[in-house]
Coordinates of C-alpha atoms (C1' of nucleotides) in Angstrom, one line a residue:
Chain A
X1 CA -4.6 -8.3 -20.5
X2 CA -6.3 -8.0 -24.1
X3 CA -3.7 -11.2 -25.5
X4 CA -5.1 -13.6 -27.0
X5 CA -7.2 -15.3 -23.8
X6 CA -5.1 -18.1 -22.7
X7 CA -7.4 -21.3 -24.1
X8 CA -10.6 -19.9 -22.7
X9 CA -12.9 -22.3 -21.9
X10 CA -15.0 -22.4 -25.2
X11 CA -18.2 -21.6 -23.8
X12 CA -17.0 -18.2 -22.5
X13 CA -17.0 -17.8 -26.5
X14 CA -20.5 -16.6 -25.9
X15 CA -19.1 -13.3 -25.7
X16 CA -20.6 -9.5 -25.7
X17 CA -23.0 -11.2 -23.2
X18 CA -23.5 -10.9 -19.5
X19 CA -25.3 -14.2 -19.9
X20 CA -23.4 -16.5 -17.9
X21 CA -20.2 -18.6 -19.6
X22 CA -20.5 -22.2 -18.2
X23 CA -18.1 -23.0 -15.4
X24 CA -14.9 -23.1 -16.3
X25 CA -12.7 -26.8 -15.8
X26 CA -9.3 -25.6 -13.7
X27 CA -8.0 -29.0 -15.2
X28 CA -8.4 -27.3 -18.7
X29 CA -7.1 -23.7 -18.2
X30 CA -4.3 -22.3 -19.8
X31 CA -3.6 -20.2 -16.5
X32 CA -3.9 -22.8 -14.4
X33 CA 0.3 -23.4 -13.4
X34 CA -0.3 -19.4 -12.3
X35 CA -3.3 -19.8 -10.5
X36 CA -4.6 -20.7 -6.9
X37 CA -4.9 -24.7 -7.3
X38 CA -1.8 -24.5 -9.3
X39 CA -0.2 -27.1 -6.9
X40 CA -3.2 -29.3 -6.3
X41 CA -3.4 -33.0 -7.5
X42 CA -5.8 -34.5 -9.6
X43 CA -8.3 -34.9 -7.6
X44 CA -7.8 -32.1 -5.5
X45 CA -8.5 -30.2 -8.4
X46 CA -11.6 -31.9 -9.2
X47 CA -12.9 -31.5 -5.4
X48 CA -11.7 -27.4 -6.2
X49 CA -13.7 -27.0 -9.1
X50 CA -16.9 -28.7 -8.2
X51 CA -17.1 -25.7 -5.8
X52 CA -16.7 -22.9 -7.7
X53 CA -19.8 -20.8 -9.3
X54 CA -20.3 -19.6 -12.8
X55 CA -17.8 -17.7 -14.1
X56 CA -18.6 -14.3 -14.6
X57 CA -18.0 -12.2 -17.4
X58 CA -17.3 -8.5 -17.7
X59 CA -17.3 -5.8 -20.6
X60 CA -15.2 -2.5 -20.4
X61 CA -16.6 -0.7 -17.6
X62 CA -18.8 -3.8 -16.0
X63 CA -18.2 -3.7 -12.2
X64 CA -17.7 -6.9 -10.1
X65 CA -18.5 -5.4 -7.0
X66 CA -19.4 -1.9 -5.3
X67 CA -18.2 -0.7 -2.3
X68 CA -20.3 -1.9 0.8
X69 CA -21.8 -5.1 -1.2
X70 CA -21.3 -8.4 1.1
X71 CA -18.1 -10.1 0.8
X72 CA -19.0 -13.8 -0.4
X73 CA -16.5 -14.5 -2.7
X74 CA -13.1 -13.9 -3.8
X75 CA -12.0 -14.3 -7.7
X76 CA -9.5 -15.4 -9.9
X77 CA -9.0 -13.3 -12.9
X78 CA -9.0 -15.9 -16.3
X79 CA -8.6 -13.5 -18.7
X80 CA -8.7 -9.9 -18.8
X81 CA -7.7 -6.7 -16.3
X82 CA -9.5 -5.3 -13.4
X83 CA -9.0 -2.4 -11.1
X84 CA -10.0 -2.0 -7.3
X85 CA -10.6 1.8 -6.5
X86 CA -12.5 3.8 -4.0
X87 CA -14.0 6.7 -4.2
X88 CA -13.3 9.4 -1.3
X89 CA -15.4 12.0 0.4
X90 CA -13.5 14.2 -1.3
X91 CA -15.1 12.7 -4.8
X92 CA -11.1 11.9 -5.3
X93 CA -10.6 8.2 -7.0
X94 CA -7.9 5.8 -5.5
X95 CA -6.6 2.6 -7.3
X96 CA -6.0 -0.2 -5.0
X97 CA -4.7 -2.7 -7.3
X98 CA -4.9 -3.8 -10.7
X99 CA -5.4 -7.5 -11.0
X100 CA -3.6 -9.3 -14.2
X101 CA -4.6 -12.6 -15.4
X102 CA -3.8 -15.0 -12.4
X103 CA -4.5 -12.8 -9.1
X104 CA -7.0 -12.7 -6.9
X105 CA -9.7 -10.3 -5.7
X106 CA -11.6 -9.7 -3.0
X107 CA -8.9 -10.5 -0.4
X108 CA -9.4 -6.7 1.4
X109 CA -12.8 -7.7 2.4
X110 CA -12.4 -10.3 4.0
X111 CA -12.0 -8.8 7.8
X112 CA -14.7 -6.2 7.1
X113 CA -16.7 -9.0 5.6
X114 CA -17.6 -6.3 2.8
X115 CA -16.4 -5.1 0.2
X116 CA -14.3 -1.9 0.8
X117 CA -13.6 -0.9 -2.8
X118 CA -15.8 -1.4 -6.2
X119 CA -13.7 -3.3 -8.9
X120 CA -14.5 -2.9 -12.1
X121 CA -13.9 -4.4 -15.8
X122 CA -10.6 -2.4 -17.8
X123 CA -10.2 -4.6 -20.9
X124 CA -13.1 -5.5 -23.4
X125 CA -13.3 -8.9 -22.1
X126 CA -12.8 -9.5 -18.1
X127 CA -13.5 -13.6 -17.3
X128 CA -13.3 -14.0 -13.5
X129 CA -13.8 -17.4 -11.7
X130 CA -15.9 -16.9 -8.3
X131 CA -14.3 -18.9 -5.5
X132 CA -16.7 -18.8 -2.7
X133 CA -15.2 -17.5 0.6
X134 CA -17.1 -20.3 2.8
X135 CA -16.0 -23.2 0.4
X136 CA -12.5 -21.9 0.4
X137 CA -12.0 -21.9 3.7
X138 CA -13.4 -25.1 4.2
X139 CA -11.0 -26.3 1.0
X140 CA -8.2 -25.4 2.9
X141 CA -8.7 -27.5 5.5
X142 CA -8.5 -30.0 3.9
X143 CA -6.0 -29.3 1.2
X144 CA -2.5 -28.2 2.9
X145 CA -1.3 -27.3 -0.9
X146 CA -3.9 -25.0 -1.3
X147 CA -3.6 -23.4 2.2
X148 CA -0.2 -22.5 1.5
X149 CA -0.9 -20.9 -1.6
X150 CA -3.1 -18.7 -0.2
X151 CA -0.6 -17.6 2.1
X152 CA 1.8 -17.0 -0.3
X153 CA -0.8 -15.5 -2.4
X154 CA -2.1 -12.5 0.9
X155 CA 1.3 -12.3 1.5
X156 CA 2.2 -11.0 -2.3
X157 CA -0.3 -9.2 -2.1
X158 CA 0.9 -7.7 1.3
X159 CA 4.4 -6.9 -0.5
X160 CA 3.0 -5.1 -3.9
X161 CA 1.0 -3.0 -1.3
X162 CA 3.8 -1.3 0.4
X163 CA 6.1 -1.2 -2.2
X164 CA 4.3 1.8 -4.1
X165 CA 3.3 2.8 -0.9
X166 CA 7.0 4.5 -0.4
X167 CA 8.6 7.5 -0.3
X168 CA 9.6 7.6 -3.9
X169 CA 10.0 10.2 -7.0
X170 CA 7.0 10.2 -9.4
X171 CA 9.4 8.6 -12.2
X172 CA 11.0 5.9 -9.6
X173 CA 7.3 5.0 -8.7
X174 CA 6.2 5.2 -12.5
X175 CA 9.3 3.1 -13.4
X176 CA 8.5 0.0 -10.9
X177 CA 5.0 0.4 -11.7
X178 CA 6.0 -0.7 -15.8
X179 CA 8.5 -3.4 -14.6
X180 CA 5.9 -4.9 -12.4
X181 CA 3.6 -4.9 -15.0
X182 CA 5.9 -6.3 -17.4
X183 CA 6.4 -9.4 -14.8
X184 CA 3.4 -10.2 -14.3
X185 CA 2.1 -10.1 -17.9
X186 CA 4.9 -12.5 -18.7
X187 CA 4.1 -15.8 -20.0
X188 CA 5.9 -18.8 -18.9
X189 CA 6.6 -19.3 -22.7
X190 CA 9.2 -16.2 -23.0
X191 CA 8.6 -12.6 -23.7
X192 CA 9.3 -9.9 -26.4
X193 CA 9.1 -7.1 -23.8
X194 CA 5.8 -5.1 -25.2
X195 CA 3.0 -4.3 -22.8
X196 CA -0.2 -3.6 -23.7
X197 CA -2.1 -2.0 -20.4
X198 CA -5.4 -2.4 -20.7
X199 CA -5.5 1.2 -17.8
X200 CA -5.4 4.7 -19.1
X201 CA -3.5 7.3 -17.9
X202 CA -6.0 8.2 -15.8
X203 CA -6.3 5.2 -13.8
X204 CA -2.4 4.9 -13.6
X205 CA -1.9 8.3 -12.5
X206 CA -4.7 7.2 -9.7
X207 CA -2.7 4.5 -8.7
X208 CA 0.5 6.1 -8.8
X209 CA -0.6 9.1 -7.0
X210 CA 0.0 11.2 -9.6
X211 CA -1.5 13.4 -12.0
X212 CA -2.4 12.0 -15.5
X213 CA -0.2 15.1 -17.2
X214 CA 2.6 14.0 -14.9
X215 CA 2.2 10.0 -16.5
X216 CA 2.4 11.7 -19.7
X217 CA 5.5 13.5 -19.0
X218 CA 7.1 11.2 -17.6
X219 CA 6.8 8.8 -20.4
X220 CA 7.6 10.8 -22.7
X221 CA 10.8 11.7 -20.8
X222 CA 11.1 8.0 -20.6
X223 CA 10.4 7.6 -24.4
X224 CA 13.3 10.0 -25.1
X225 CA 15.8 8.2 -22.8
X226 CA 15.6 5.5 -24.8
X227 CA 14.5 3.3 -22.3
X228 CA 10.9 2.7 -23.6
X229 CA 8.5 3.2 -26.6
X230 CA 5.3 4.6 -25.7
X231 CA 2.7 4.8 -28.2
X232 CA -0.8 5.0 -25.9
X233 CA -1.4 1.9 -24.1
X234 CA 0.9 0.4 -26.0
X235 CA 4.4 0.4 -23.9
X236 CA 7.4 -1.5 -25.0
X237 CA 10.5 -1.7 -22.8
X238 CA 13.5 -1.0 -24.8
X239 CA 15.9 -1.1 -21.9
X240 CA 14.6 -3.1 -19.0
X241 CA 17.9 -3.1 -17.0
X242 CA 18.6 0.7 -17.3
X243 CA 14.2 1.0 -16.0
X244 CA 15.1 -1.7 -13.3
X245 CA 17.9 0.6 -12.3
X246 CA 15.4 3.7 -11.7
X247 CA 12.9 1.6 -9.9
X248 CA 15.9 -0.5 -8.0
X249 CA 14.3 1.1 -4.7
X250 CA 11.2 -0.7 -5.4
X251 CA 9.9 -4.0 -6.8
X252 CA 9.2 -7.0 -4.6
X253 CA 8.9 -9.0 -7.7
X254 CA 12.5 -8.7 -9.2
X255 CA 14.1 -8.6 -6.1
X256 CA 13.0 -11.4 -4.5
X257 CA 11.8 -15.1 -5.7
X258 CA 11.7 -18.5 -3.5
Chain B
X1 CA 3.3 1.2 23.4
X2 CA 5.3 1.6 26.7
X3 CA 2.0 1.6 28.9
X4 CA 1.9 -0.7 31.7
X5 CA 2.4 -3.8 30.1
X6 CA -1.0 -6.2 30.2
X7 CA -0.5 -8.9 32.6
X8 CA 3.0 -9.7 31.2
X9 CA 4.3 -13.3 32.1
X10 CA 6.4 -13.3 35.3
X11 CA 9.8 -14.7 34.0
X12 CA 9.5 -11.8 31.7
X13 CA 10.6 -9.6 34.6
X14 CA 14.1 -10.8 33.5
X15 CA 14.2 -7.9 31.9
X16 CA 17.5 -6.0 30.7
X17 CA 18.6 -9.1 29.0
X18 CA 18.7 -11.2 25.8
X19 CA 18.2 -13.9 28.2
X20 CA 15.3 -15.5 27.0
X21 CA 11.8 -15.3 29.0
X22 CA 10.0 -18.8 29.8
X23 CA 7.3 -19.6 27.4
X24 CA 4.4 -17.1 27.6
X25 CA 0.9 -19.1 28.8
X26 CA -1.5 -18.1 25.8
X27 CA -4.4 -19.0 28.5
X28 CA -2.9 -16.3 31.0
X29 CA -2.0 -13.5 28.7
X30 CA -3.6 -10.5 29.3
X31 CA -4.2 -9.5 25.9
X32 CA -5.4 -12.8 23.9
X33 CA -8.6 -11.1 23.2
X34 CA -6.6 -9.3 20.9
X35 CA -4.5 -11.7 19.8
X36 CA -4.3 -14.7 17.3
X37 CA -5.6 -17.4 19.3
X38 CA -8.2 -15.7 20.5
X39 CA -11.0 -17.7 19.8
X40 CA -9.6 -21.0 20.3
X41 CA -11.6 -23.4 22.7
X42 CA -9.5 -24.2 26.1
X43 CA -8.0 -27.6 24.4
X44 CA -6.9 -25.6 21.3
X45 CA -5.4 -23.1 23.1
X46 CA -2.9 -25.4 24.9
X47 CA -2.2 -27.0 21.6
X48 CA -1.0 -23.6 20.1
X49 CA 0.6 -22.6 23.4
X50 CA 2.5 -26.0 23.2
X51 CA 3.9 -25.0 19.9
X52 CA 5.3 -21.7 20.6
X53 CA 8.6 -20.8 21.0
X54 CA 10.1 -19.1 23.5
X55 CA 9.5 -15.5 23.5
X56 CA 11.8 -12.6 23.0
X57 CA 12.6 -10.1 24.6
X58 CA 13.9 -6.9 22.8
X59 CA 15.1 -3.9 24.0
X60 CA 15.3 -0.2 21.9
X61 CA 16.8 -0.4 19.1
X62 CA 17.3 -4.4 19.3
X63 CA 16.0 -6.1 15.9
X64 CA 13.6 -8.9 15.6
X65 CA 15.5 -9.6 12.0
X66 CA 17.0 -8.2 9.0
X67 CA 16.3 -7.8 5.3
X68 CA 17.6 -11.4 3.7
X69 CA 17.3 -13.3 7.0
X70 CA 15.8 -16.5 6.2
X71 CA 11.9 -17.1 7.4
X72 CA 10.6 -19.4 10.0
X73 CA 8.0 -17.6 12.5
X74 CA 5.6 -15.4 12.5
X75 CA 5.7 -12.9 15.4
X76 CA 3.1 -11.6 17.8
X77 CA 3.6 -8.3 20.2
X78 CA 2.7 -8.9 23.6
X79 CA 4.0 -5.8 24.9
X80 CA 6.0 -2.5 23.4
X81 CA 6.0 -1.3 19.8
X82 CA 8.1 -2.5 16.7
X83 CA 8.9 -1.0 13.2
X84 CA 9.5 -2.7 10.2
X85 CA 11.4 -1.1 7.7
X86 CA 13.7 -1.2 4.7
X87 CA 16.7 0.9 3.6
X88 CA 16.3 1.2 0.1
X89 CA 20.0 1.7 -2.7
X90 CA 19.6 5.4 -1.9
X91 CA 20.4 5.0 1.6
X92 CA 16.5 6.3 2.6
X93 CA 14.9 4.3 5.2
X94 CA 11.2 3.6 4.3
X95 CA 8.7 2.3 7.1
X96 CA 6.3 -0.4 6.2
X97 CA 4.8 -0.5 9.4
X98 CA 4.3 -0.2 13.1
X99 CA 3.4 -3.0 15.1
X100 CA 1.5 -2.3 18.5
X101 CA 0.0 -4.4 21.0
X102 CA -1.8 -8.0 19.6
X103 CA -0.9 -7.5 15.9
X104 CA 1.5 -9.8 14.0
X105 CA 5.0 -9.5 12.6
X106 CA 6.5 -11.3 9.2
X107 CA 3.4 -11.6 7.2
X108 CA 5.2 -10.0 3.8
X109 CA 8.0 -12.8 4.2
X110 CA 5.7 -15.9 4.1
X111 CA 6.0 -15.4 0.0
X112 CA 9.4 -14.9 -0.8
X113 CA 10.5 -17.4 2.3
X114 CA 13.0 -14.8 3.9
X115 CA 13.0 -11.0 5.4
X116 CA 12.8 -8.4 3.0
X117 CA 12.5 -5.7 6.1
X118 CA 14.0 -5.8 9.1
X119 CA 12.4 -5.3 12.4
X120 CA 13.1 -3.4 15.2
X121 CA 11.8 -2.9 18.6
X122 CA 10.9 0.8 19.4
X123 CA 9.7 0.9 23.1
X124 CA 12.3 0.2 25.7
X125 CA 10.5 -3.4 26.3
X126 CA 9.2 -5.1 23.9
X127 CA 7.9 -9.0 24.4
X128 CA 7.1 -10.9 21.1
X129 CA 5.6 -14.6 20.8
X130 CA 7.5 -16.8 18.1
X131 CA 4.9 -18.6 16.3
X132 CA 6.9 -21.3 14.0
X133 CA 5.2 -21.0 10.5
X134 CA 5.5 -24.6 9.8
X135 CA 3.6 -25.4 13.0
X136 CA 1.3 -22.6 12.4
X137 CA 0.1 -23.8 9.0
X138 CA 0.1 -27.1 10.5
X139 CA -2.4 -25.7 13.3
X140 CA -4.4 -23.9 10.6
X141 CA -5.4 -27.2 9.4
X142 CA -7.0 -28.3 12.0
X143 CA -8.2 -25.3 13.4
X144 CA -10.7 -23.2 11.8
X145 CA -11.3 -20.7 14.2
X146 CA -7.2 -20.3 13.8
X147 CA -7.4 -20.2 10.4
X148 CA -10.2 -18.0 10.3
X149 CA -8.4 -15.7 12.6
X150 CA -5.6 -15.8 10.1
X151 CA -7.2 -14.9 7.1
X152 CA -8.7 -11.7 9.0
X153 CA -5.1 -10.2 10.0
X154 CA -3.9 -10.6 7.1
X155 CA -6.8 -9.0 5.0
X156 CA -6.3 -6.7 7.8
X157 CA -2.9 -6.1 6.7
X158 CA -4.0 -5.6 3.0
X159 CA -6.3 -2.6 4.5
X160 CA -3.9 -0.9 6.5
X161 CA -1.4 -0.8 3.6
X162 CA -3.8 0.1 0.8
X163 CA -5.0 3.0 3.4
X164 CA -1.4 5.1 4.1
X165 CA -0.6 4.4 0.1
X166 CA -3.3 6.9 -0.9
X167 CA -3.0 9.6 -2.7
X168 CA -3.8 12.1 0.6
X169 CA -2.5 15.6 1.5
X170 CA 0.3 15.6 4.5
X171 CA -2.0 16.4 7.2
X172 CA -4.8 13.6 6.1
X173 CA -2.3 11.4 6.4
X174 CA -0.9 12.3 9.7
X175 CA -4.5 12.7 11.2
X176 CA -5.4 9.1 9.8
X177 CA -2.5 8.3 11.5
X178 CA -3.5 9.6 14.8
X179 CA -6.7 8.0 14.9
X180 CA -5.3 4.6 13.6
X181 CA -2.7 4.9 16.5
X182 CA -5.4 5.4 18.7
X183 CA -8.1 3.0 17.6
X184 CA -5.0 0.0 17.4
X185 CA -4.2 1.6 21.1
X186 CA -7.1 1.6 22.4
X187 CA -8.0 -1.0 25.0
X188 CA -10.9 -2.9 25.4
X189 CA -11.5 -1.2 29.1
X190 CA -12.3 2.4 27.5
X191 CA -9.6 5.2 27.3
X192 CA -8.6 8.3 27.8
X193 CA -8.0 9.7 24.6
X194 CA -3.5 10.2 25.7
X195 CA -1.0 8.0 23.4
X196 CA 2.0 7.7 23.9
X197 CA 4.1 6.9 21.0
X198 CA 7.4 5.0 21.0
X199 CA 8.1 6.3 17.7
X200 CA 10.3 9.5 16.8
X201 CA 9.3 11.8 14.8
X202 CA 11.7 11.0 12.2
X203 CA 10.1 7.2 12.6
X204 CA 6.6 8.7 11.5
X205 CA 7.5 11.0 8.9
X206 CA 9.3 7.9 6.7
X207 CA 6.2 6.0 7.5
X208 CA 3.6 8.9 6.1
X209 CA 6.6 9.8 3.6
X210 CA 7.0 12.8 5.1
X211 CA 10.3 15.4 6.0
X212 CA 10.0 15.3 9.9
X213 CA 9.7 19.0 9.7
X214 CA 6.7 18.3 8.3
X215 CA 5.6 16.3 10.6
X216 CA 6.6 19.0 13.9
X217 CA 5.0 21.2 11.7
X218 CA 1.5 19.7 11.2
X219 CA 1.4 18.8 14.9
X220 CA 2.1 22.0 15.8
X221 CA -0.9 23.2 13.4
X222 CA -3.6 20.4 14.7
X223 CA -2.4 21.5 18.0
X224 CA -3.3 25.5 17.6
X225 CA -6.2 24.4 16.0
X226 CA -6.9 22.9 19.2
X227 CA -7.8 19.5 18.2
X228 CA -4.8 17.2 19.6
X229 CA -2.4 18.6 22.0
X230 CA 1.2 17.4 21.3
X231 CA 3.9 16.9 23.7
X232 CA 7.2 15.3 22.9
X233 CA 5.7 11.5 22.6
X234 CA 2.6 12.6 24.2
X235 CA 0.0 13.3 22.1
X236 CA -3.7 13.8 23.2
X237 CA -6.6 13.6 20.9
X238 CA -8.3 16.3 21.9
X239 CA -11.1 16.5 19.4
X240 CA -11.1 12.9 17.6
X241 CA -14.4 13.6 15.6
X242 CA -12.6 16.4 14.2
X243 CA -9.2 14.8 13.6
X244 CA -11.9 11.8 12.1
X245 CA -13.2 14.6 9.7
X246 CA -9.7 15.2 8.4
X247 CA -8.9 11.7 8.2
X248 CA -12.2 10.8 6.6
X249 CA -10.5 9.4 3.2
X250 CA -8.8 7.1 5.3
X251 CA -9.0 4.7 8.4
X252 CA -10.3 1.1 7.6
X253 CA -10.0 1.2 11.1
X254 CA -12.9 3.1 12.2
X255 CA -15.0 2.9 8.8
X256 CA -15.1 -1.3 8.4
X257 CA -16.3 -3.1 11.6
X258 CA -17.5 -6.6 11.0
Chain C
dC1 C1' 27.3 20.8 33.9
dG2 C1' 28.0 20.0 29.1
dG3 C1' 27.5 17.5 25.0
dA4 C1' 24.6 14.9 21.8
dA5 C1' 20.5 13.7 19.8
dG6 C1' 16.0 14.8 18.7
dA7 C1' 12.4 18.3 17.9
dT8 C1' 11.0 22.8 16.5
dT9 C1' 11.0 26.9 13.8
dG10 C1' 12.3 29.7 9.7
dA11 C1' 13.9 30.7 4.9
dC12 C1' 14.2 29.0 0.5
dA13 C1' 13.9 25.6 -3.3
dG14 C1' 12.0 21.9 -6.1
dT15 C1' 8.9 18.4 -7.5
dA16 C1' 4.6 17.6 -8.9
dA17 C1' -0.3 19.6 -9.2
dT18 C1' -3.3 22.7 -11.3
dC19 C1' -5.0 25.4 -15.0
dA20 C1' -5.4 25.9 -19.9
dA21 C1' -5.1 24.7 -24.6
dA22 C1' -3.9 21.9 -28.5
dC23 C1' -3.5 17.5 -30.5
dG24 C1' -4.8 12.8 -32.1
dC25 C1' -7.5 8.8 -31.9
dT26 C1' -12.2 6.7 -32.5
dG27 C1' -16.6 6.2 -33.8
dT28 C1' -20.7 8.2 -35.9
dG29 C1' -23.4 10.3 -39.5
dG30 C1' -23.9 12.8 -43.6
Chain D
dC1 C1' -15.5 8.2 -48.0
dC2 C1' -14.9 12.1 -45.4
dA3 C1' -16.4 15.6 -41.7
dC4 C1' -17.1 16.3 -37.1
dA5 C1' -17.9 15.4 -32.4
dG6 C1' -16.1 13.6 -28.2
dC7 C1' -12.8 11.9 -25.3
dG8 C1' -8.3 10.8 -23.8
dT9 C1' -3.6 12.3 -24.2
dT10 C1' 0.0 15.5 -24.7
dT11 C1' 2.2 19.8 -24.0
dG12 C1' 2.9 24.4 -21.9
dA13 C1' 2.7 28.0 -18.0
dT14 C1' 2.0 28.9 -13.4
dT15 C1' 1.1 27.7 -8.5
dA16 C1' 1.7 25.4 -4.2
dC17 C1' 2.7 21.8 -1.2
dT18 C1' 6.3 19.7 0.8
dG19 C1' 11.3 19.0 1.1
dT20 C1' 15.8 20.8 2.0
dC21 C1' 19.0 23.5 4.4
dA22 C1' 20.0 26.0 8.5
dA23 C1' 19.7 27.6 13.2
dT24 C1' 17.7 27.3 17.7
dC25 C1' 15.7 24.9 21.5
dT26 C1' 14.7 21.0 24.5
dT27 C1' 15.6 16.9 26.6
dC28 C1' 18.4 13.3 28.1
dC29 C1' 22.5 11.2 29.8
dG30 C1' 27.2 10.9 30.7

DNA sequence: CGGAAGATTGACAGTAATCAAACGCTGTGG
DNA sequence: CCACAGCGTTTGATTACTGTCAATCTTCCG
């Protein structure tokens, strides 16, 4: 989330500004092994690139889209965090999803052909590559590799959906929702098992269904079971077994891997 | 669910047995307008019929496949009403979904390449095309107008999950539900404004996370409130603008129309 | 007809929400 | 450099929605 960008393409350097980084090379990107054309050739990837737009970049609080805008795209999250949330007739606010460096947005509007939910900038800087919907589609024809990620990709998505979509207890639900985390802020490189969420309690509560005093409690409860440290957003997980054990009900992404 | 079954292939009247139906004639089903193929050219269409399997045929209770089977097809409901579900360490059965009429089965396996729910036929019939996943994505590529299809179920799929996971009251829930039952229902030809569910009680309440008392309960209340009238299985919408009001949060259904 | 399974209704309990207040960062201005 | 405002977080007390336990009723088959 707020690491250390992984080798950002150098123009994006021209920070603080919505004034648009250049695009970004795939070829070059740090993220690339955990991105869409992760299993692309050469070439491929050259064809894949020459069809994205500008990268665009977003402060704290900068949205990507609204709810109702046109779906045109869908994007790739470089560097960053985002949240997808709508807002209710009831003035209520619902987290969709957060999106971690890697994932993909937009994929909810594709049927409706708008978008459903806003999604909107959590850590300082937020760089998301813009992968036209049209040119996709037409990419994937042609590029079986890429087709199949995308699969994969709507289909992970389909499985993070329902899994805090059960019946479970505020903590199991808590609990899956920090291992999940955890495993999909890990680096290829290795891990020393600290998060630091770039979401307040607020927004976790949202996504968790919960209420933000319950987050708290239940962290702290956490805290003094030994099986975390929790000092604000940043979260370290002392005991990852022992949380794995609480959330066992849960978790698409520990349980199961190709 | 257990209506009159559209136009169901002849051999299909084999019915009581395991003993497999003739392949189903994509061009002569009665419900490709709401199915995959739909908008395939004539030519297309024989191609994709010419790679189906042969259908199954499941009875209540049978199952499609269990958690940890390996993956190889997608499935598509031609007639009757299926649940997918998982059983989770505590013994509690969560359900991830209900698959009516035209919609497609196995989408949250394509990822981790084998079953994590199982799936189960609810009505006493229930007819399902086998769609090889190696053919399909082979199909895909040539295809547009498949693939296109493709990527609108399962961003449909993304909706329908995102919209039970909410943070809603009991009753929203249920009364999304009910008007996502009927709207999924609903034939093209009009209707009547009866479903009838293949589903227990029990079925729905693990679905909404909810005690089936709950869930008697709450129909009981929409019912003196005079806005569905609930018998057994039989549940008429009486008033769907007001069950709409109460389900307003929800629906992707009925809010998102290309 | 009788038994079993599912559905309904009632009484009570528990988890998490709500209301309320205090605490601790963070950034600003004196 | 420190005071203070503002916001998010934490902690406590109480409420309420929904779950659990239990009994009854209905339906469906054997």
């Amino acid at each position: 989330m707020r690491d250390p960008a992984p080798a950002p393409d150098p123009s994006s350097r021209s920070h603080a500004g919505r004034t648009e980084p250049a695009r970004v090379r795939c070829s070059n990107c740090g993220i690339l092994s955990r991105c869409l054309p992760a299993s692309l050739n050469p070439e491929q990837l050259r064809v894949f690139e020459e069809s994205m737009q500008r990268n665009r970049l977003l402060g704290a609080g900068d949205h990507l889209f609204r709810t109702g805008d046109p779906f045109h795209a869908l994007y790739a999250v470089q560097s960053g965090c985002l949240k997808s949330y709508m807002v209710d007739a009831e003035g209520r606010e619902h987290v969709l999803a957060f999106h971690f460096v890697g994932e993909i947005i937009g994929v909810d509007a594709i049927y409706p052909e708008r978008h459903v939910s806003s999604c909107v900038g959590l850590a300082e800087q937020n760089n998301v590559c813009v992968i036209p919907y049209r040119t996709l589609t037409r990419l994937m024809q042609e590029m079986p590799a890429l087709q199949a990620e995308i699969m994969r990709m709507m289909s992970r998505y389909v499985l993070t959906s329902t899994a805090i979509a059960g019946d479970f207890s505020a903590e199991e639900r808590l609990a899956a929702f920090l291992v999940m985390a955890a495993a999909r802020l890990r680096r290829p490189g290795g891990w020393s098992g600290e998060l630091n969420l770039a979401m307040s309690r607020q927004d976790i509560a949202n996504f968790l269904r919960l209420a933000p005093e319950t987050v708290s409690r239940i962290l702290a409860r956490l805290h003094k079971s030994g099986l975390i440290k929790a000092d604000r957003k940043r979260i370290t997980l002392v005991d990852p077994e022992g949380l794995g054990e609480i959330a066992a009900c849960i978790n698409p992404y520990t349980r199961h891997r190709p």
